[in-house]
Amino acid sequence: MTVFHQQCLWEKATPVRIDVVALKGVVKADVCVIGGGITGLSAALRLLEQGKTVCLLEAHEVGHGGSGRNVGLVNAGTWIKPDDVVAVLGQKQGERLNSALGQAPAEVFAQIRRYGIDCQARNQGSLHMAHNDAGLDDLRAREAQWQRRGADVELLTGAVCIDHCGTDKVTGALLDRRAGVINPMAYTVGLAQALQRLGGALYQHSPVSQLQRQGGDWLVRTENGEVRASQVVISTGAYTEGEWTEQRRSFFRGYYYQVASVPLSGAAADDILRHGQGSWDTRTVLSSIRRDAEGRLLLGSLGKASNKPDWFIRRWADRIQQHYFPALGRVEWQMHWTGCIDFTPDHLMRVFQPAAGLVAVAGYNGRGNTTGTIIGRALADFLLTDNSESLPLPFEPFQKVSMPALRSYFYETGFSLYHAGQCLKVVL
């Protein structure tokens, strides 16, 4: 009998780790990157490829944050529709962002090939599943908007939809052939290995305690050392810690939990997402569904699992599984884990240049695998050229989100109540 426990599957499935070396003494570099996730590593690799010396500081270990704990979907675009992006940002800037994020999955898979990363990548697309008629209308709108922009998307219905999803409980599914899935921890660790091969300095267990300008350089201090650099990239996202930067006030934290089964086999299991896509449904408090390389069923949703008893998380997973995939019978759940998301009120990211030679980004709203990859490289290109045209968004001043702690509390309370209703079969 498997003991249901708290552990991130992607850590278990990624045995390779980066040797931990903490910063001690003084290090000089052209650029100091703060944050060892996908954004920071992608920026560092681009800079190294262009001949810059780079020192990367990670407060914990590579992949500790959202980069190693997410669902592993390699999705195009933002959570909101492309027309809505234009409505918020304006025609020129909105379409620029839509284009960049539409091409982002291709860049992720290109980066995997470029650095020879083994992260169980599959570029078979993703499925956005309609849980009711309103959800189907939403998907029709998304299909039309993306097709106007030349994207390879298709709304599946009827038998074709059932064949792809493995369930008859959805009325349609938007297949986005640009997308795919990865093991996100393996992707992040693979980027870190590439950084070291290219000569970058990587220090873990080295949280930043102070960032200040000193003459023509930036001084980045940790408990036992400091980095002197001409330029700095802040890429800590939702896991920003300490008082050394205003960035953590530009978003509010949300959470996302996942539950993984033991490896499944047999005809009923094989029917689930048989063509290799990852998926999520159109509920406001969505459920994500995917399989891993060993055949596990992974379910996820917005909210924390770490503050709930194991029986509650198991009951929620049972409810979702039995609704979508009743032919599986009783499923044995193996582990659960929670990650943190940096949300913004309009669900769009922000890029900042608070001072010369200092750039930062926040507000991925749960799409870090693709967004982090292209934004990291774009920030690096800006530092190399001082040309803001390399960025898919213009810089903004740091803007404080009002009452971030209260927003986080209300979001988490709402998610928890919804999940309780699912467990009690009051809602689904």
XYZ file of N, CA and C in Angstrom, residues 249-426:
534
model
N 6.182 43.648 -4.289
C 4.929 44.374 -4.071
C 4.155 44.597 -5.371
N 4.698 44.073 -6.488
C 4.054 44.289 -7.783
C 3.104 43.158 -8.162
N 2.906 42.190 -7.270
C 1.999 41.078 -7.536
C 1.438 40.585 -6.213
N 0.461 39.712 -6.289
C 0.005 39.029 -5.080
C 0.145 37.531 -5.304
N 0.400 36.802 -4.253
C 0.686 35.376 -4.361
C -0.589 34.544 -4.424
N -0.544 33.569 -5.308
C -1.554 32.529 -5.345
C -0.851 31.189 -5.324
N -1.615 30.124 -5.247
C -1.004 28.794 -5.115
C -1.679 27.808 -6.057
N -0.954 26.752 -6.348
C -1.478 25.704 -7.214
C -0.974 24.366 -6.693
N -1.907 23.440 -6.450
C -1.474 22.129 -5.946
C -1.700 21.054 -6.994
N -0.962 19.978 -6.844
C -1.098 18.834 -7.741
C -1.070 17.538 -6.945
N -1.714 16.538 -7.517
C -1.790 15.211 -6.923
C -1.389 14.205 -7.999
N -0.508 13.276 -7.645
C -0.041 12.273 -8.608
C -0.407 10.879 -8.121
N -0.878 10.055 -9.039
C -1.202 8.664 -8.727
C 0.047 7.802 -8.813
N -0.079 6.562 -8.457
C 0.944 5.575 -8.797
C 0.884 5.368 -10.311
N 1.929 4.807 -10.932
C 1.853 4.530 -12.370
C 0.662 3.634 -12.695
N -0.087 4.013 -13.726
C -1.287 3.287 -14.123
C -1.059 2.568 -15.448
N -1.719 1.446 -15.599
C -1.643 0.694 -16.849
C -3.009 0.087 -17.143
N -3.164 -0.466 -18.332
C -4.426 -1.072 -18.728
C -5.180 -0.196 -19.710
N -6.224 -0.736 -20.285
C -6.964 -0.068 -21.348
C -7.587 1.243 -20.882
N -8.165 1.250 -19.678
C -8.820 2.468 -19.184
C -7.817 3.591 -18.997
N -6.634 3.266 -18.492
C -5.586 4.277 -18.320
C -5.054 4.745 -19.666
N -4.889 3.811 -20.584
C -4.336 4.151 -21.896
C -5.241 5.097 -22.679
N -6.539 5.092 -22.379
C -7.477 5.968 -23.075
C -7.321 7.435 -22.690
N -6.727 7.702 -21.522
C -6.641 9.069 -21.009
C -5.534 9.823 -21.723
N -5.910 10.884 -22.442
C -4.943 11.736 -23.147
C -3.992 10.870 -23.973
N -4.552 9.974 -24.763
C -3.797 8.943 -25.458
C -2.800 9.516 -26.466
N -2.998 10.771 -26.897
C -2.105 11.343 -27.902
C -0.994 12.206 -27.289
N -0.907 12.209 -25.963
C 0.233 12.832 -25.309
C 0.084 14.281 -24.911
N -1.122 14.843 -25.024
C -1.293 16.236 -24.626
C -1.474 16.358 -23.111
N -1.183 17.547 -22.603
C -1.637 17.937 -21.277
C -2.931 18.710 -21.425
N -3.688 18.874 -20.340
C -5.000 19.510 -20.478
C -5.392 20.255 -19.213
N -6.390 21.102 -19.366
C -7.040 21.757 -18.237
C -8.444 22.130 -18.685
N -9.345 22.324 -17.732
C -10.732 22.585 -18.099
C -11.072 24.063 -17.958
N -12.298 24.412 -18.350
C -12.704 25.815 -18.428
C -13.354 26.327 -17.146
N -13.320 25.553 -16.081
C -13.865 26.055 -14.820
C -13.078 27.276 -14.345
N -13.758 28.180 -13.648
C -13.064 29.329 -13.072
C -11.984 28.858 -12.120
N -12.308 27.887 -11.276
C -11.305 27.215 -10.447
C -10.983 25.918 -11.191
N -10.048 26.029 -12.082
C -9.811 24.969 -13.062
C -9.215 23.703 -12.443
N -9.327 22.624 -13.191
C -8.606 21.381 -12.909
C -7.681 21.107 -14.086
N -6.415 20.807 -13.804
C -5.485 20.382 -14.847
C -5.361 18.864 -14.803
N -5.109 18.280 -15.973
C -5.009 16.829 -16.099
C -3.883 16.507 -17.073
N -2.971 15.641 -16.673
C -1.950 15.169 -17.597
C -1.414 13.828 -17.114
N -0.615 13.177 -17.955
C 0.085 11.949 -17.593
C 1.575 12.250 -17.567
N 2.333 11.488 -16.781
C 3.786 11.651 -16.835
C 4.395 10.504 -17.630
N 5.717 10.484 -17.740
C 6.400 9.497 -18.573
C 6.232 8.076 -18.062
N 5.871 7.911 -16.785
C 5.690 6.576 -16.210
C 4.226 6.178 -16.117
N 3.333 6.969 -16.690
C 1.930 6.602 -16.726
C 1.111 7.087 -15.550
N 1.669 7.906 -14.685
C 0.882 8.448 -13.584
C -0.184 9.395 -14.127
N -1.278 9.497 -13.392
C -2.296 10.503 -13.644
C -2.038 11.662 -12.694
N -1.895 12.869 -13.253
C -1.644 14.060 -12.455
C -2.854 14.980 -12.548
N -3.421 15.324 -11.397
C -4.524 16.270 -11.314
C -4.063 17.481 -10.516
N -4.557 18.654 -10.876
C -4.159 19.853 -10.139
C -5.259 20.885 -10.137
N -5.121 21.867 -9.233
C -6.080 22.958 -9.175
C -5.498 24.119 -8.395
N -6.137 25.256 -8.508
C -5.708 26.450 -7.791
C -5.920 26.279 -6.293
N -4.943 26.706 -5.515
C -5.041 26.622 -4.066
C -3.882 25.849 -3.465
N -3.893 25.769 -2.146
C -2.851 25.071 -1.399
C -3.301 23.671 -1.019
N -2.376 22.733 -1.064
C -2.605 21.424 -0.459
C -1.911 21.331 0.888
N -0.866 22.144 1.061
C -0.040 22.036 2.270
C -0.775 22.447 3.536
N -1.898 23.180 3.410
C -2.643 23.592 4.606
C -3.917 22.785 4.802
N -3.999 21.648 4.104
C -5.189 20.799 4.201
C -4.781 19.376 4.569
N -5.656 18.644 5.245
C -5.316 17.251 5.581
C -5.272 16.373 4.342
N -4.494 15.307 4.414
C -4.330 14.418 3.268
C -5.661 13.831 2.797
N -6.577 13.530 3.743
C -7.841 12.923 3.338
C -8.641 13.878 2.452
N -8.523 15.188 2.709
C -9.240 16.177 1.909
C -8.698 16.183 0.476
N -7.375 16.168 0.338
C -6.753 16.194 -0.987
C -7.077 14.906 -1.749
N -7.050 13.763 -1.045
C -7.396 12.497 -1.700
C -8.844 12.503 -2.171
N -9.726 13.025 -1.318
C -11.142 13.036 -1.682
C -11.375 13.942 -2.889
N -10.693 15.082 -2.925
C -10.826 15.958 -4.087
C -10.340 15.240 -5.350
N -9.160 14.595 -5.269
C -8.629 13.881 -6.438
C -9.568 12.759 -6.874
N -10.129 12.032 -5.904
C -11.097 10.980 -6.238
C -12.289 11.559 -6.991
N -12.772 12.702 -6.528
C -13.954 13.317 -7.134
C -13.689 13.696 -8.591
N -12.553 14.336 -8.863
C -12.225 14.738 -10.233
C -11.999 13.509 -11.109
N -11.255 12.555 -10.598
C -10.976 11.341 -11.380
C -12.260 10.563 -11.689
N -13.118 10.411 -10.695
C -14.327 9.625 -10.905
C -15.306 10.327 -11.841
N -15.253 11.649 -11.874
C -16.106 12.381 -12.816
C -15.609 12.201 -14.246
N -14.332 12.455 -14.469
C -13.807 12.423 -15.828
C -13.469 11.015 -16.308
N -12.970 10.171 -15.421
C -12.454 8.861 -15.829
C -12.961 7.738 -14.913
N -14.266 7.521 -14.866
C -14.825 6.516 -13.948
C -14.366 5.099 -14.275
N -14.004 4.829 -15.532
C -13.594 3.469 -15.900
C -12.308 3.035 -15.214
N -11.558 3.983 -14.656
C -10.332 3.620 -13.934
C -10.626 2.869 -12.648
N -11.827 3.043 -12.119
C -12.122 2.466 -10.810
C -11.420 3.271 -9.732
N -11.011 2.598 -8.685
C -10.346 3.284 -7.582
C -8.869 3.490 -7.909
N -8.401 4.721 -7.767
C -7.011 5.071 -8.069
C -6.242 5.262 -6.766
N -5.016 4.765 -6.735
C -4.154 4.934 -5.566
C -3.288 6.176 -5.773
N -3.470 7.159 -4.902
C -2.734 8.415 -5.012
C -1.417 8.313 -4.246
N -0.376 8.821 -4.831
C 0.962 8.623 -4.279
C 1.511 9.846 -3.555
N 1.350 11.050 -4.151
C 1.972 12.236 -3.555
C 1.232 13.498 -3.971
N 1.488 14.577 -3.235
C 0.930 15.885 -3.578
C 1.956 16.956 -3.257
N 1.833 18.100 -3.931
C 2.739 19.213 -3.683
C 2.074 20.504 -4.100
N 2.629 21.629 -3.667
C 2.060 22.946 -3.922
C 3.143 23.876 -4.446
N 2.789 24.706 -5.417
C 3.674 25.744 -5.921
C 3.027 27.105 -5.776
N 3.833 28.150 -5.929
C 3.376 29.525 -5.740
C 3.373 30.256 -7.081
N 2.364 31.101 -7.296
C 2.178 31.836 -8.539
C 2.152 33.330 -8.229
N 2.804 34.147 -9.091
C 2.705 35.600 -8.957
C 1.601 36.108 -9.872
N 0.488 36.515 -9.259
C -0.685 36.999 -9.984
C -0.663 38.526 -10.089
N -1.214 39.029 -11.181
C -1.497 40.458 -11.322
C -2.994 40.617 -11.569
N -3.571 41.760 -11.222
C -5.024 41.916 -11.374
C -5.531 41.727 -12.798
N -4.725 42.089 -13.822
C -5.187 41.932 -15.203
C -4.631 40.681 -15.879
N -3.926 39.836 -15.115
C -3.395 38.560 -15.604
C -2.312 38.730 -16.678
N -1.644 39.866 -16.674
C -0.544 40.112 -17.596
C 0.729 40.416 -16.822
N 1.849 40.019 -17.374
C 3.139 40.210 -16.717
C 3.563 41.675 -16.764
N 4.616 41.976 -16.032
C 5.218 43.305 -16.031
C 6.736 43.147 -16.148
N 7.369 44.050 -16.922
C 8.832 44.126 -16.934
C 9.225 45.508 -16.437
N 10.308 45.565 -15.685
C 10.711 46.784 -14.996
C 12.172 47.108 -15.284
N 12.464 48.397 -15.280
C 13.841 48.891 -15.291
C 13.920 50.019 -14.264
N 14.006 49.652 -12.984
C 13.967 50.678 -11.941
C 15.186 51.592 -11.924
N 16.295 51.160 -12.535
C 17.495 51.981 -12.606
C 18.344 51.472 -13.768
N 19.291 52.269 -14.188
C 20.151 51.860 -15.289
C 20.898 50.579 -14.930
N 20.863 49.616 -15.841
C 21.568 48.357 -15.608
C 20.833 47.382 -14.718
N 19.601 47.677 -14.344
C 18.822 46.801 -13.465
C 17.478 46.514 -14.117
N 17.180 45.236 -14.380
C 15.905 44.856 -14.987
C 15.260 43.755 -14.151
N 13.939 43.671 -14.240
C 13.194 42.693 -13.446
C 11.901 42.347 -14.162
N 11.305 41.241 -13.747
C 10.043 40.796 -14.324
C 9.208 40.139 -13.245
N 7.894 40.253 -13.367
C 6.972 39.604 -12.423
C 5.620 39.436 -13.100
N 4.809 38.555 -12.525
C 3.424 38.428 -12.958
C 3.198 37.460 -14.095
N 3.816 36.287 -14.033
C 3.592 35.293 -15.083
C 2.212 34.657 -14.994
N 1.550 34.761 -13.859
C 0.180 34.267 -13.715
C 0.054 32.789 -14.064
N 1.121 32.020 -13.777
C 1.048 30.575 -13.931
C 1.526 30.042 -15.262
N 2.195 30.861 -16.089
C 2.680 30.382 -17.389
C 4.185 30.582 -17.516
N 4.927 30.085 -16.547
C 6.343 30.378 -16.485
C 7.222 29.585 -17.426
N 6.808 28.383 -17.838
C 7.690 27.572 -18.682
C 7.982 28.274 -20.006
N 6.938 28.760 -20.655
C 7.126 29.456 -21.922
C 7.504 30.915 -21.705
N 6.754 31.605 -20.856
C 6.994 33.028 -20.655
C 8.386 33.268 -20.085
N 8.791 32.446 -19.111
C 10.114 32.602 -18.526
C 11.226 32.411 -19.538
N 11.028 31.463 -20.451
C 12.051 31.196 -21.459
C 12.259 32.399 -22.372
N 11.160 32.959 -22.902
C 11.342 34.059 -23.860
C 11.663 35.380 -23.164
N 11.098 35.610 -21.964
C 11.378 36.863 -21.265
C 12.822 36.876 -20.773
N 13.320 35.737 -20.296
C 14.716 35.684 -19.869
C 15.660 36.068 -20.994
N 15.439 35.492 -22.161
C 16.296 35.796 -23.301
C 16.095 37.240 -23.782
N 14.853 37.739 -23.694
C 14.586 39.117 -24.111
C 15.251 40.127 -23.181
N 15.223 39.861 -21.873
C 15.900 40.758 -20.934
C 17.403 40.759 -21.188
N 17.954 39.582 -21.481
C 19.381 39.509 -21.806
C 19.693 40.325 -23.052
N 18.863 40.210 -24.081
C 19.086 40.967 -25.311
C 19.024 42.472 -25.052
N 18.129 42.884 -24.164
C 18.065 44.308 -23.829
C 19.363 44.759 -23.166
N 19.875 43.976 -22.240
C 21.117 44.354 -21.573
C 22.288 44.376 -22.555
N 22.233 43.532 -23.559
C 23.318 43.476 -24.546
C 23.263 44.652 -25.522
N 22.057 45.129 -25.827
C 21.895 46.124 -26.891
C 21.363 47.468 -26.427
N 20.773 47.518 -25.237
C 20.085 48.711 -24.737
C 18.957 49.124 -25.669
N 18.371 48.127 -26.338
C 17.281 48.380 -27.282
C 16.021 47.720 -26.743
N 15.059 48.527 -26.347
C 13.833 47.989 -25.744
C 12.958 47.266 -26.757
N 13.282 47.361 -28.052
C 12.522 46.633 -29.060
C 12.696 45.125 -28.920
N 13.703 44.701 -28.162
C 13.896 43.264 -27.927
C 12.864 42.697 -26.964
N 12.113 43.570 -26.295
C 11.155 43.137 -25.276
C 9.750 43.060 -25.851
N 8.971 42.045 -25.472
C 7.585 41.970 -25.944
C 6.645 42.917 -25.229
N 7.145 43.571 -24.164
C 6.367 44.548 -23.404
C 7.257 45.734 -23.081
N 6.708 46.946 -22.978
C 7.520 48.085 -22.543
C 7.778 48.020 -21.038
N 8.867 48.630 -20.613
C 9.129 48.735 -19.188
C 8.074 49.609 -18.520
N 7.775 49.265 -17.270
C 6.878 50.066 -16.453
C 7.567 50.364 -15.128
N 7.171 51.437 -14.450
C 7.669 51.634 -13.085
C 7.064 50.591 -12.158
N 7.768 50.289 -11.060
C 7.188 49.376 -10.083
C 5.836 49.912 -9.625
N 4.816 49.081 -9.691
C 3.476 49.459 -9.255
C 3.033 48.508 -8.149
N 2.685 49.051 -7.026
C 2.255 48.216 -5.917
C 0.827 47.735 -6.137
N 0.623 46.442 -6.001
C -0.724 45.882 -6.010
C -1.367 46.183 -4.667
N -2.563 46.720 -4.687
C -3.219 47.080 -3.437
C -3.592 45.838 -2.635
N -3.329 45.886 -1.371
C -3.697 44.846 -0.401
C -3.342 43.433 -0.890
N -2.085 43.175 -1.218
C -1.728 41.854 -1.766
C -2.017 40.701 -0.811
N -1.767 40.901 0.489
C -2.022 39.818 1.435
C -3.512 39.498 1.511
N -4.337 40.546 1.476
C -5.786 40.332 1.542
C -6.286 39.657 0.268
N -5.750 40.047 -0.879
C -6.116 39.394 -2.131
C -5.781 37.906 -2.080
N -4.576 37.604 -1.619
C -4.158 36.207 -1.527
C -5.087 35.422 -0.603
N -5.450 36.041 0.515
C -6.334 35.375 1.483
C -7.699 35.072 0.867
N -8.287 36.055 0.181
C -9.614 35.844 -0.398
C -9.569 34.813 -1.527
N -8.515 34.856 -2.340
C -8.374 33.852 -3.390
C -8.306 32.460 -2.778
N -7.423 32.275 -1.804
C -7.231 30.956 -1.209
C -8.507 30.475 -0.511
N -9.206 31.388 0.174
C -10.459 31.015 0.831
C -11.497 30.566 -0.194
N -11.611 31.313 -1.291
C -12.558 30.942 -2.338
C -12.238 29.596 -2.966
N -10.950 29.359 -3.246
C -10.548 28.081 -3.825
C -10.867 26.928 -2.869
N -10.557 27.124 -1.596
C -10.791 26.069 -0.608
C -12.268 25.736 -0.488
N -13.125 26.761 -0.488
C -14.567 26.525 -0.409
C -15.060 25.787 -1.645
N -14.552 26.159 -2.803
C -14.959 25.476 -4.026
C -14.553 24.009 -4.000
N -13.329 23.750 -3.562
C -12.867 22.364 -3.496
C -13.651 21.563 -2.462
N -14.019 22.226 -1.372
C -14.867 21.539 -0.387
C -16.204 21.175 -1.008
N -16.756 22.099 -1.803
C -17.993 21.795 -2.506
C -17.845 20.650 -3.486
N -16.689 20.552 -4.150
C -16.441 19.411 -5.040
C -16.390 18.105 -4.246
N -15.709 18.141 -3.110
C -15.622 16.918 -2.293
C -16.996 16.468 -1.822
N -17.847 17.433 -1.518
C -19.195 17.116 -1.018
C -20.183 16.889 -2.155
N -19.711 17.001 -3.404
C -20.534 16.802 -4.597
C -21.644 17.858 -4.702
N -21.370 19.034 -4.109
C -22.293 20.160 -4.242
C -22.034 20.867 -5.576
